[in-house]
Short mmCIF file of C-alpha atoms and ligand atoms in Angstrom, two decimals:
data_model
loop_
_atom_site.label_atom_id
_atom_site.label_comp_id
_atom_site.label_asym_id
_atom_site.label_seq_id
_atom_site.Cartn_x
_atom_site.Cartn_y
_atom_site.Cartn_z
CA MET K 1 -79.66 -36.27 -10.04
CA ARG K 2 -80.19 -33.72 -6.71
CA ILE K 3 -80.16 -34.88 -4.00
CA ARG K 4 -81.20 -32.98 -1.20
CA ILE K 5 -80.84 -33.72 2.26
CA ASP K 6 -83.00 -32.65 5.19
CA GLY K 7 -83.55 -32.70 9.14
CA GLY K 8 -79.20 -32.68 9.54
CA ARG K 9 -77.66 -30.19 11.49
CA LEU K 10 -74.27 -28.41 10.36
CA LEU K 11 -71.32 -27.13 12.34
CA HIS K 12 -70.29 -23.56 11.68
CA SER K 13 -66.65 -23.58 10.11
CA GLN K 14 -66.84 -20.00 12.44
CA THR K 15 -68.59 -20.26 15.04
CA GLY K 16 -67.95 -23.79 15.96
CA GLU K 17 -72.27 -23.60 16.63
CA LEU K 18 -74.57 -26.43 15.49
CA TYR K 19 -77.85 -25.14 13.17
CA GLY K 20 -79.88 -26.37 11.50
CA ALA K 21 -79.97 -27.18 7.15
CA SER K 22 -80.44 -28.85 3.93
CA VAL K 23 -77.92 -29.61 1.55
CA CYS K 24 -77.73 -30.64 -1.82
CA TYR K 25 -75.63 -32.63 -3.41
CA ASP K 26 -75.00 -33.68 -7.55
CA ASP K 27 -74.67 -37.25 -7.47
CA VAL K 28 -72.82 -37.48 -10.80
CA THR K 29 -70.56 -35.05 -10.50
CA GLY K 30 -70.22 -35.91 -6.95
CA LYS K 31 -70.28 -31.71 -5.64
CA ILE K 32 -72.43 -29.60 -3.64
CA THR K 33 -74.80 -27.81 -5.07
CA ALA K 34 -76.18 -26.05 -2.28
CA ILE K 35 -76.40 -25.23 1.00
CA GLY K 36 -80.12 -23.37 2.54
CA ASP K 37 -83.42 -25.04 3.42
CA GLU K 38 -85.67 -27.12 2.24
CA THR K 39 -87.41 -25.14 -0.75
CA ILE K 40 -83.67 -26.20 -2.35
CA PRO K 41 -84.92 -28.18 -5.74
CA ALA K 42 -83.71 -31.86 -5.75
CA ASP K 43 -84.94 -34.55 -7.69
CA LYS K 44 -84.67 -36.95 -4.69
CA VAL K 45 -84.99 -36.07 -0.97
CA GLU K 46 -83.94 -38.10 1.86
CA THR K 47 -85.00 -36.66 5.74
CA LEU K 48 -82.68 -37.48 8.94
CA GLN K 49 -83.65 -37.09 12.24
CA GLY K 50 -81.13 -33.92 13.69
CA GLU K 51 -77.76 -36.54 12.48
CA LEU K 52 -75.01 -34.28 11.89
CA ILE K 53 -73.70 -33.93 8.45
CA LEU K 54 -70.48 -33.62 8.48
CA PRO K 55 -67.11 -33.50 6.19
CA GLY K 56 -65.72 -36.34 5.71
CA PHE K 57 -62.81 -37.37 7.54
CA ILE K 58 -59.97 -37.87 6.85
CA ASP K 59 -56.96 -39.97 8.52
CA MET K 60 -52.99 -40.07 7.75
CA HIS K 61 -52.54 -43.24 9.04
CA VAL K 62 -53.12 -46.43 8.31
CA HIS K 63 -52.46 -49.79 7.35
CA LEU K 64 -54.12 -51.92 5.22
CA ARG K 65 -52.14 -55.12 4.92
CA ASP K 66 -52.40 -55.13 1.42
CA PRO K 67 -49.89 -56.63 -0.26
CA GLY K 68 -48.43 -59.35 2.11
CA PHE K 69 -50.48 -59.64 5.19
CA THR K 70 -53.78 -60.28 4.13
CA ALA K 71 -54.32 -62.17 6.96
CA LYS K 72 -54.33 -59.19 8.57
CA GLU K 73 -56.49 -57.02 6.64
CA THR K 74 -57.19 -56.49 2.75
CA LEU K 75 -57.57 -53.32 1.02
CA THR K 76 -61.19 -54.02 0.61
CA SER K 77 -61.73 -54.74 4.73
CA GLY K 78 -58.97 -51.58 5.46
CA LEU K 79 -61.45 -49.65 2.92
CA GLN K 80 -64.49 -50.20 4.31
CA SER K 81 -64.14 -50.53 7.81
CA ALA K 82 -62.73 -46.75 7.18
CA ALA K 83 -65.86 -46.15 5.25
CA ALA K 84 -67.76 -47.65 8.49
CA GLY K 85 -65.31 -44.95 10.23
CA GLY K 86 -66.69 -42.01 8.60
CA PHE K 87 -63.66 -41.74 6.72
CA THR K 88 -63.63 -40.73 3.17
CA HIS K 89 -59.46 -40.58 2.43
CA VAL K 90 -56.99 -42.34 4.15
CA ALA K 91 -53.46 -42.98 3.50
CA CYS K 92 -51.97 -45.86 4.27
CA MET K 93 -48.62 -46.54 5.04
CA PRO K 94 -45.78 -49.04 3.40
CA ASN K 95 -44.74 -51.57 5.66
CA THR K 96 -46.25 -54.14 3.38
CA ASN K 97 -44.65 -57.07 1.65
CA PRO K 98 -43.49 -56.02 -0.62
CA PRO K 99 -43.45 -52.90 0.64
CA THR K 100 -44.28 -49.45 -1.07
CA ASP K 101 -40.90 -49.08 -3.05
CA ALA K 102 -41.32 -49.20 -6.12
CA ALA K 103 -44.31 -47.39 -8.27
CA GLU K 104 -46.02 -49.95 -9.70
CA ILE K 105 -46.71 -50.72 -5.68
CA VAL K 106 -47.21 -47.73 -5.31
CA ARG K 107 -50.72 -47.97 -8.46
CA ASP K 108 -50.87 -50.79 -7.82
CA ILE K 109 -53.34 -49.79 -4.08
CA THR K 110 -53.91 -47.01 -6.24
CA THR K 111 -56.39 -49.13 -8.97
CA ARG K 112 -56.95 -52.05 -6.58
CA GLY K 113 -57.99 -49.08 -4.19
CA ARG K 114 -60.55 -47.45 -6.92
CA ASP K 115 -62.33 -50.58 -7.82
CA VAL K 116 -63.16 -50.44 -4.25
CA GLY K 117 -65.16 -48.29 -4.00
CA LYS K 118 -65.48 -47.34 -1.15
CA THR K 119 -62.76 -44.58 0.64
CA SER K 120 -60.08 -43.19 -1.21
CA VAL K 121 -56.20 -44.74 -0.55
CA HIS K 122 -53.81 -42.04 -0.69
CA PRO K 123 -49.90 -44.75 -1.04
CA ILE K 124 -47.65 -42.99 1.52
CA ALA K 125 -43.98 -44.67 0.03
CA CYS K 126 -41.14 -46.07 1.88
CA ILE K 127 -37.59 -43.50 2.19
CA THR K 128 -35.61 -46.29 1.63
CA VAL K 129 -35.63 -49.27 -0.18
CA SER K 130 -37.25 -52.03 1.49
CA GLN K 131 -37.64 -50.17 5.13
CA LYS K 132 -33.74 -50.77 5.14
CA GLY K 133 -32.70 -47.07 6.61
CA GLU K 134 -30.11 -47.48 3.70
CA ALA K 135 -30.26 -46.92 -0.22
CA LEU K 136 -33.31 -44.00 -0.71
CA THR K 137 -35.97 -44.75 -2.98
CA ASP K 138 -37.07 -43.34 -6.13
CA PHE K 139 -39.09 -40.10 -4.47
CA ALA K 140 -39.71 -38.92 -7.98
CA GLN K 141 -41.06 -41.53 -9.29
CA LEU K 142 -42.65 -42.30 -6.72
CA LYS K 143 -44.51 -39.31 -6.53
CA GLU K 144 -45.31 -39.92 -10.42
CA ALA K 145 -47.51 -42.54 -9.18
CA GLY K 146 -49.67 -41.14 -6.79
CA ALA K 147 -47.75 -41.14 -2.95
CA ILE K 148 -48.61 -38.37 -0.78
CA ALA K 149 -45.80 -38.35 1.27
CA LEU K 150 -42.45 -40.81 2.44
CA SER K 151 -42.15 -42.92 5.50
CA ASP K 152 -40.41 -45.56 6.31
CA ASP K 153 -43.35 -46.25 9.33
CA GLY K 154 -42.31 -48.82 11.78
CA LYS K 155 -38.92 -48.08 11.71
CA GLY K 156 -37.30 -44.84 12.20
CA VAL K 157 -34.87 -44.20 9.39
CA GLN K 158 -31.82 -44.34 12.06
CA HIS K 159 -28.48 -42.49 10.31
CA GLY K 160 -28.70 -38.68 10.62
CA ARG K 161 -27.32 -38.13 7.35
CA ARG K 162 -29.29 -40.43 5.32
CA MET K 163 -32.43 -38.58 7.11
CA LEU K 164 -30.50 -35.67 5.90
CA ASP K 165 -29.84 -36.90 2.25
CA ALA K 166 -33.94 -38.24 2.31
CA MET K 167 -35.11 -34.55 3.29
CA THR K 168 -33.26 -32.32 0.52
CA ARG K 169 -34.32 -34.76 -2.18
CA ALA K 170 -37.92 -34.45 -0.89
CA LYS K 171 -37.83 -30.31 -0.23
CA GLU K 172 -37.03 -30.12 -4.02
CA LEU K 173 -39.88 -32.50 -4.83
CA ASP K 174 -42.22 -30.84 -2.72
CA MET K 175 -43.54 -34.03 -0.18
CA PRO K 176 -44.13 -34.10 3.22
CA ILE K 177 -41.26 -36.88 4.85
CA VAL K 178 -43.57 -38.46 7.29
CA ILE K 179 -42.05 -39.75 10.60
CA HIS K 180 -41.60 -42.46 13.20
CA SER K 181 -39.98 -40.97 15.49
CA GLU K 182 -38.03 -44.40 17.47
CA ASP K 183 -34.36 -43.89 18.34
CA GLU K 184 -34.02 -47.85 18.79
CA THR K 185 -29.96 -48.05 20.76
CA LEU K 186 -32.71 -46.26 22.60
CA SER K 187 -35.72 -47.73 22.49
CA GLY K 188 -33.89 -51.38 22.05
CA ASN K 189 -35.92 -55.10 22.30
CA GLY K 190 -38.66 -52.80 24.99
CA VAL K 191 -42.09 -53.38 24.47
CA LEU K 192 -44.20 -51.34 27.48
CA HIS K 193 -43.34 -48.20 29.05
CA PRO K 194 -40.69 -48.80 31.51
CA GLU K 195 -43.36 -48.30 34.48
CA ALA K 196 -46.18 -50.59 33.24
CA ALA K 197 -43.15 -53.49 31.64
CA LYS K 198 -41.80 -53.49 35.10
CA ARG K 199 -45.24 -54.89 36.32
CA ILE K 200 -45.99 -56.99 34.22
CA GLY K 201 -42.10 -58.16 33.69
CA VAL K 202 -41.12 -57.91 29.99
CA PRO K 203 -38.04 -55.22 29.25
CA GLY K 204 -39.27 -51.33 29.25
CA LEU K 205 -39.36 -49.06 25.76
CA LEU K 206 -38.00 -45.59 26.64
CA GLU K 207 -40.09 -42.54 26.54
CA GLU K 208 -36.55 -40.56 25.39
CA SER K 209 -36.37 -43.12 22.42
CA GLU K 210 -39.49 -40.82 20.24
CA ALA K 211 -38.60 -36.83 21.50
CA ALA K 212 -35.10 -37.42 20.27
CA MET K 213 -35.33 -38.56 17.03
CA ILE K 214 -38.18 -35.80 16.43
CA ALA K 215 -35.20 -33.56 17.70
CA ARG K 216 -32.47 -34.50 14.95
CA ASP K 217 -35.50 -33.98 12.27
CA ILE K 218 -37.12 -31.13 13.85
CA LEU K 219 -33.15 -29.47 12.87
CA LEU K 220 -32.51 -31.52 9.63
CA ALA K 221 -36.69 -29.83 8.73
CA GLU K 222 -35.29 -26.61 9.56
CA ARG K 223 -31.59 -27.29 7.41
CA THR K 224 -33.89 -28.37 4.32
CA GLY K 225 -36.91 -26.31 4.88
CA VAL K 226 -39.10 -29.90 4.20
CA HIS K 227 -42.06 -30.31 5.38
CA LEU K 228 -41.66 -32.81 8.24
CA HIS K 229 -45.10 -34.65 10.28
CA VAL K 230 -44.53 -36.14 12.74
CA CYS K 231 -47.29 -39.37 13.53
CA HIS K 232 -48.18 -40.59 16.78
CA VAL K 233 -47.11 -38.31 19.26
CA SER K 234 -47.10 -39.70 23.23
CA THR K 235 -44.20 -38.41 24.75
CA GLU K 236 -45.11 -34.20 26.81
CA GLN K 237 -40.89 -34.51 26.04
CA SER K 238 -42.21 -34.29 22.08
CA VAL K 239 -45.32 -32.46 22.35
CA ALA K 240 -42.67 -29.42 23.64
CA LEU K 241 -40.32 -29.93 20.91
CA ILE K 242 -42.95 -30.08 18.57
CA ARG K 243 -44.36 -26.53 19.96
CA TRP K 244 -40.87 -25.60 20.53
CA ALA K 245 -40.43 -26.38 16.33
CA LYS K 246 -43.38 -24.61 15.05
CA ALA K 247 -42.64 -21.35 17.33
CA ARG K 248 -39.16 -21.14 15.85
CA GLY K 249 -41.24 -21.22 12.15
CA VAL K 250 -40.45 -25.03 10.83
CA HIS K 251 -43.01 -26.21 8.51
CA ILE K 252 -44.10 -28.83 11.29
CA THR K 253 -47.18 -31.14 11.64
CA ALA K 254 -48.57 -33.58 13.72
CA GLU K 255 -51.04 -36.10 14.89
CA VAL K 256 -52.11 -37.84 17.51
CA THR K 257 -54.16 -41.26 18.03
CA PRO K 258 -57.06 -40.94 20.14
CA HIS K 259 -55.81 -44.50 22.43
CA HIS K 260 -52.69 -41.82 23.15
CA LEU K 261 -55.52 -39.05 23.51
CA LEU K 262 -56.66 -42.15 26.06
CA LEU K 263 -55.55 -44.88 27.26
CA THR K 264 -51.74 -44.69 29.67
CA GLU K 265 -49.90 -47.23 30.42
CA ALA K 266 -51.56 -47.08 34.39
CA LEU K 267 -54.52 -49.87 32.44
CA ILE K 268 -52.03 -52.62 31.54
CA THR K 269 -52.26 -54.93 34.70
CA GLU K 270 -51.94 -58.17 32.81
CA ASP K 271 -49.68 -59.83 29.93
CA ASP K 272 -52.45 -59.13 27.04
CA ALA K 273 -50.83 -57.94 23.42
CA VAL K 274 -54.29 -55.46 23.30
CA TRP K 275 -52.05 -53.03 24.89
CA LYS K 276 -48.69 -53.26 22.99
CA VAL K 277 -48.73 -50.43 20.07
CA ASN K 278 -46.31 -48.87 19.27
CA PRO K 279 -45.80 -46.09 20.51
CA PRO K 280 -46.49 -47.35 23.59
CA LEU K 281 -49.09 -46.79 26.06
CA GLN K 282 -47.59 -43.82 28.12
CA GLY K 283 -47.39 -41.73 31.52
CA GLU K 284 -50.66 -39.10 32.41
CA ARG K 285 -48.38 -36.66 32.39
CA ASP K 286 -47.68 -37.43 28.92
CA ARG K 287 -51.80 -38.39 28.08
CA MET K 288 -52.56 -34.65 29.70
CA ALA K 289 -49.52 -33.11 27.19
CA CYS K 290 -50.88 -34.58 24.31
CA LEU K 291 -54.14 -33.29 25.32
CA GLU K 292 -53.37 -29.60 25.83
CA GLY K 293 -50.54 -30.04 22.85
CA PHE K 294 -53.75 -31.60 20.49
CA LEU K 295 -56.01 -28.10 22.06
CA ASP K 296 -53.41 -25.57 21.15
CA GLY K 297 -53.15 -26.88 17.82
CA THR K 298 -49.42 -27.88 18.43
CA LEU K 299 -50.59 -31.49 17.54
CA ASP K 300 -52.68 -30.71 14.85
CA MET K 301 -54.32 -33.77 13.48
CA ILE K 302 -56.04 -37.37 14.84
CA ALA K 303 -54.67 -40.39 12.69
CA THR K 304 -56.20 -43.57 14.44
CA ASP K 305 -53.35 -45.37 13.40
CA HIS K 306 -55.65 -48.52 12.97
CA ALA K 307 -52.66 -51.10 12.62
CA PRO K 308 -55.30 -54.74 12.22
CA HIS K 309 -53.37 -58.07 13.54
CA THR K 310 -54.90 -61.59 12.96
CA VAL K 311 -56.26 -62.60 16.36
CA ASP K 312 -53.88 -65.23 16.97
CA GLU K 313 -50.88 -62.97 16.28
CA LYS K 314 -52.18 -61.09 18.88
CA SER K 315 -53.26 -63.91 21.73
CA ARG K 316 -48.88 -64.56 21.50
CA GLY K 317 -48.10 -62.83 25.13
CA ILE K 318 -47.11 -58.90 24.74
CA LEU K 319 -43.70 -60.30 24.80
CA ARG K 320 -44.13 -62.04 21.24
CA ALA K 321 -47.52 -60.21 19.81
CA PRO K 322 -46.56 -57.70 17.71
CA PHE K 323 -47.25 -53.67 18.08
CA GLY K 324 -50.39 -52.00 17.17
CA MET K 325 -54.48 -51.44 17.69
CA VAL K 326 -57.25 -51.49 15.70
CA GLY K 327 -58.88 -47.67 15.14
CA SER K 328 -60.93 -46.21 11.82
CA GLU K 329 -64.32 -47.17 13.57
CA VAL K 330 -64.02 -46.79 16.67
CA ALA K 331 -62.31 -43.16 16.49
CA PHE K 332 -64.70 -41.13 15.96
CA PRO K 333 -67.10 -41.46 18.40
CA LEU K 334 -64.81 -42.70 21.52
CA LEU K 335 -63.16 -38.89 21.28
CA TYR K 336 -66.82 -37.81 20.70
CA THR K 337 -68.09 -39.40 24.38
CA TYR K 338 -64.75 -39.58 25.78
CA LEU K 339 -63.32 -36.17 25.03
CA VAL K 340 -66.24 -33.54 23.37
CA LEU K 341 -69.74 -34.41 25.80
CA PRO K 342 -67.10 -33.96 29.15
CA GLY K 343 -66.41 -30.77 27.36
CA ILE K 344 -62.88 -31.53 27.62
CA VAL K 345 -62.58 -31.18 23.59
CA PRO K 346 -64.76 -28.77 21.41
CA LEU K 347 -66.21 -30.29 19.32
CA SER K 348 -65.38 -28.28 16.82
CA ARG K 349 -61.82 -29.26 17.12
CA LEU K 350 -62.52 -32.96 16.85
CA VAL K 351 -63.43 -32.53 13.78
CA GLU K 352 -61.52 -29.75 11.98
CA ALA K 353 -58.67 -32.08 13.49
CA MET K 354 -60.39 -35.01 10.99
CA THR K 355 -61.19 -33.45 7.97
CA ARG K 356 -59.79 -29.40 7.09
CA VAL K 357 -56.34 -30.26 8.68
CA PRO K 358 -55.46 -33.01 7.17
CA ALA K 359 -57.37 -31.76 3.90
CA THR K 360 -55.11 -28.61 3.86
CA HIS K 361 -51.98 -30.19 4.51
CA PHE K 362 -51.30 -33.20 2.38
CA GLY K 363 -53.21 -31.27 -0.73
CA ILE K 364 -56.59 -33.99 -0.31
CA ASP K 365 -59.37 -32.62 -1.89
CA GLY K 366 -62.42 -33.40 1.11
CA GLY K 367 -62.67 -31.38 4.63
CA ALA K 368 -64.94 -28.78 3.98
CA MET K 369 -68.31 -28.03 3.86
CA HIS K 370 -69.01 -25.69 0.81
CA VAL K 371 -71.06 -25.44 -2.26
CA GLY K 372 -68.86 -26.60 -5.15
CA GLY K 373 -66.77 -28.16 -2.87
CA THR K 374 -66.71 -32.14 -2.83
CA ALA K 375 -70.26 -34.05 -1.77
CA ASP K 376 -68.37 -36.23 0.99
CA PHE K 377 -70.51 -36.91 4.00
CA ALA K 378 -69.91 -38.16 7.38
CA ILE K 379 -73.78 -38.40 8.52
CA VAL K 380 -73.48 -38.42 12.45
CA ASP K 381 -75.61 -40.26 15.04
CA LEU K 382 -75.13 -39.27 18.59
CA THR K 383 -78.17 -40.27 19.92
CA LYS K 384 -77.51 -44.07 19.89
CA GLU K 385 -75.15 -46.03 22.08
CA LYS K 386 -74.07 -48.70 21.65
CA GLU K 387 -70.94 -50.61 23.23
CA ILE K 388 -67.56 -51.40 21.41
CA ASP K 389 -68.20 -54.98 20.13
CA PRO K 390 -64.98 -56.02 18.13
CA ASP K 391 -66.81 -59.06 17.20
CA ARG K 392 -69.14 -56.46 14.74
CA PHE K 393 -66.18 -54.40 13.23
CA TYR K 394 -65.34 -54.60 9.33
CA THR K 395 -62.13 -54.68 9.84
CA ARG K 396 -60.67 -58.22 9.14
CA GLY K 397 -58.50 -56.77 12.78
CA ARG K 398 -60.52 -57.30 16.70
CA ASN K 399 -57.23 -56.22 18.64
CA THR K 400 -58.51 -52.83 20.30
CA PRO K 401 -58.44 -52.14 24.13
CA PHE K 402 -61.70 -50.85 23.81
CA ALA K 403 -63.64 -53.51 23.33
CA GLY K 404 -66.88 -52.97 26.23
CA TRP K 405 -66.49 -49.37 26.15
CA ARG K 406 -69.81 -47.86 25.47
CA ALA K 407 -69.69 -44.89 23.24
CA THR K 408 -71.72 -42.95 20.80
CA GLY K 409 -70.91 -40.52 17.40
CA TRP K 410 -71.58 -43.18 15.73
CA THR K 411 -71.58 -43.23 11.74
CA ALA K 412 -75.23 -44.11 10.61
CA ARG K 413 -73.97 -42.67 6.58
CA THR K 414 -71.16 -42.50 4.81
CA ILE K 415 -70.95 -40.67 1.24
CA HIS K 416 -68.09 -39.85 -0.95
CA LEU K 417 -68.34 -38.24 -3.86
CA GLY K 418 -71.44 -37.98 -4.30
CA ARG K 419 -71.48 -41.79 -3.56
CA GLU K 420 -72.52 -43.94 -0.19
CA ILE K 421 -70.03 -46.00 0.64
CA PHE K 422 -71.59 -46.93 3.59
CA ILE K 423 -75.11 -46.96 5.50
CA ALA K 424 -75.18 -48.71 8.64
CA GLY K 425 -75.75 -51.91 9.43
CA GLU K 426 -74.22 -53.05 6.07
CA GLU K 427 -73.18 -56.32 5.59
CA ARG K 428 -69.42 -56.87 5.57
CA PHE K 429 -68.07 -58.29 3.08
CA ILE K 430 -64.49 -60.19 4.11
N1 NCD J 1 -48.13 -48.68 15.44
C1 NCD J 1 -48.07 -49.83 15.21
O1 NCD J 1 -48.45 -50.63 17.11
N2 NCD J 1 -47.94 -50.36 14.86
C2 NCD J 1 -47.99 -50.49 13.30
C3 NCD J 1 -46.23 -49.71 12.97
C4 NCD J 1 -46.43 -48.40 13.53
O2 NCD J 1 -47.51 -47.24 13.10
O3 NCD J 1 -45.42 -47.64 13.69
C5 NCD J 1 -47.86 -51.33 12.89
O4 NCD J 1 -47.71 -51.59 10.90
O5 NCD J 1 -48.62 -52.30 13.35
ZN1 ZN J 2 -45.38 -45.77 13.78
#
């Protein structure tokens, strides 16, 4: 059946302007069949009230916790949460139990993920067996099973020579190495930025631990030619190093999270683990550097680092609670409301960083709106403003410091491969 959506607005990929257009797609082939006006023939017509029809969003960093930590999240709840945030593709990190270090685990996630019938999931497999930082996993088998990239996210690979071996092998197989940059000899048992840590009375986590590891891995990526992707960049020094690496022609990409673009350590005035995230919220100078890096493309894409934990775990105080914040459902509304509306970031930059850019760098079939392309849409309502209420989330996680913030730009509907995978107001099935 050919379905035509009238009354929506599209973002022009060259000019960045919004324009009214009708989009027609086939729900069997899952392809866009025409972009034009209301005269395009169709079997069924739906009419919007000026909502944006954007390409489905792509998030290269989520934690779905399944297998092993299903009290925090399941494939079902995590992919439903992603769909609710307008995402049609997510890449999930391997710090599950067991960790994604073998082909059968990659296949299990892919198969069960497909059965959920929501957002597509692309497993990122471990660099080292059990994420222990020692023996390398079998990259070829992991790739063959469907792993999109390799990472020990949650931890950094501490041993330089081992990382060099990993990059050499990954380059041979044309697989990206995705790094959680943390030199544990510097970060130690730190939990917050040193300034906030002083206020709360907990150990500080040195900002330098991030850039120190990025520096090492840039040098190794230059030597090996591997595609190095840097997760959740948070400091001014890291942005400067990545800018330098790009100027040298190193094959490097980087992501920044909504929380590192919007929050700083100064907000942490009491012992509430809702603020605890890795890397930590940093200083204002770091936040501004991330913003600048995001605007000039040094930080290529937005990734949420969606990291759900249970209410119980997050009630244990900053010292004892796990690191992480949920992000899938609030990413676009927060960035739209607090960066696009005030004129800090152009809408076109935000949208490309959540669509075309990750698609291009990770070879995902999506991220653009053109005839013959996949019918993946985030239909976003810019008129409805509401307060962020974690109790209404689709994710099992409630851990967000943005509770109570007002935002607009909520996803009204998400369409993936020509199928509706989310309609605002639909019931949660968790
Ligand atoms: N970011 C976090 O604070 N936590 C992540 C791990 C990670 O991405 O480093 C998690 O798995 O909970
Ligand atoms: Zn990480």
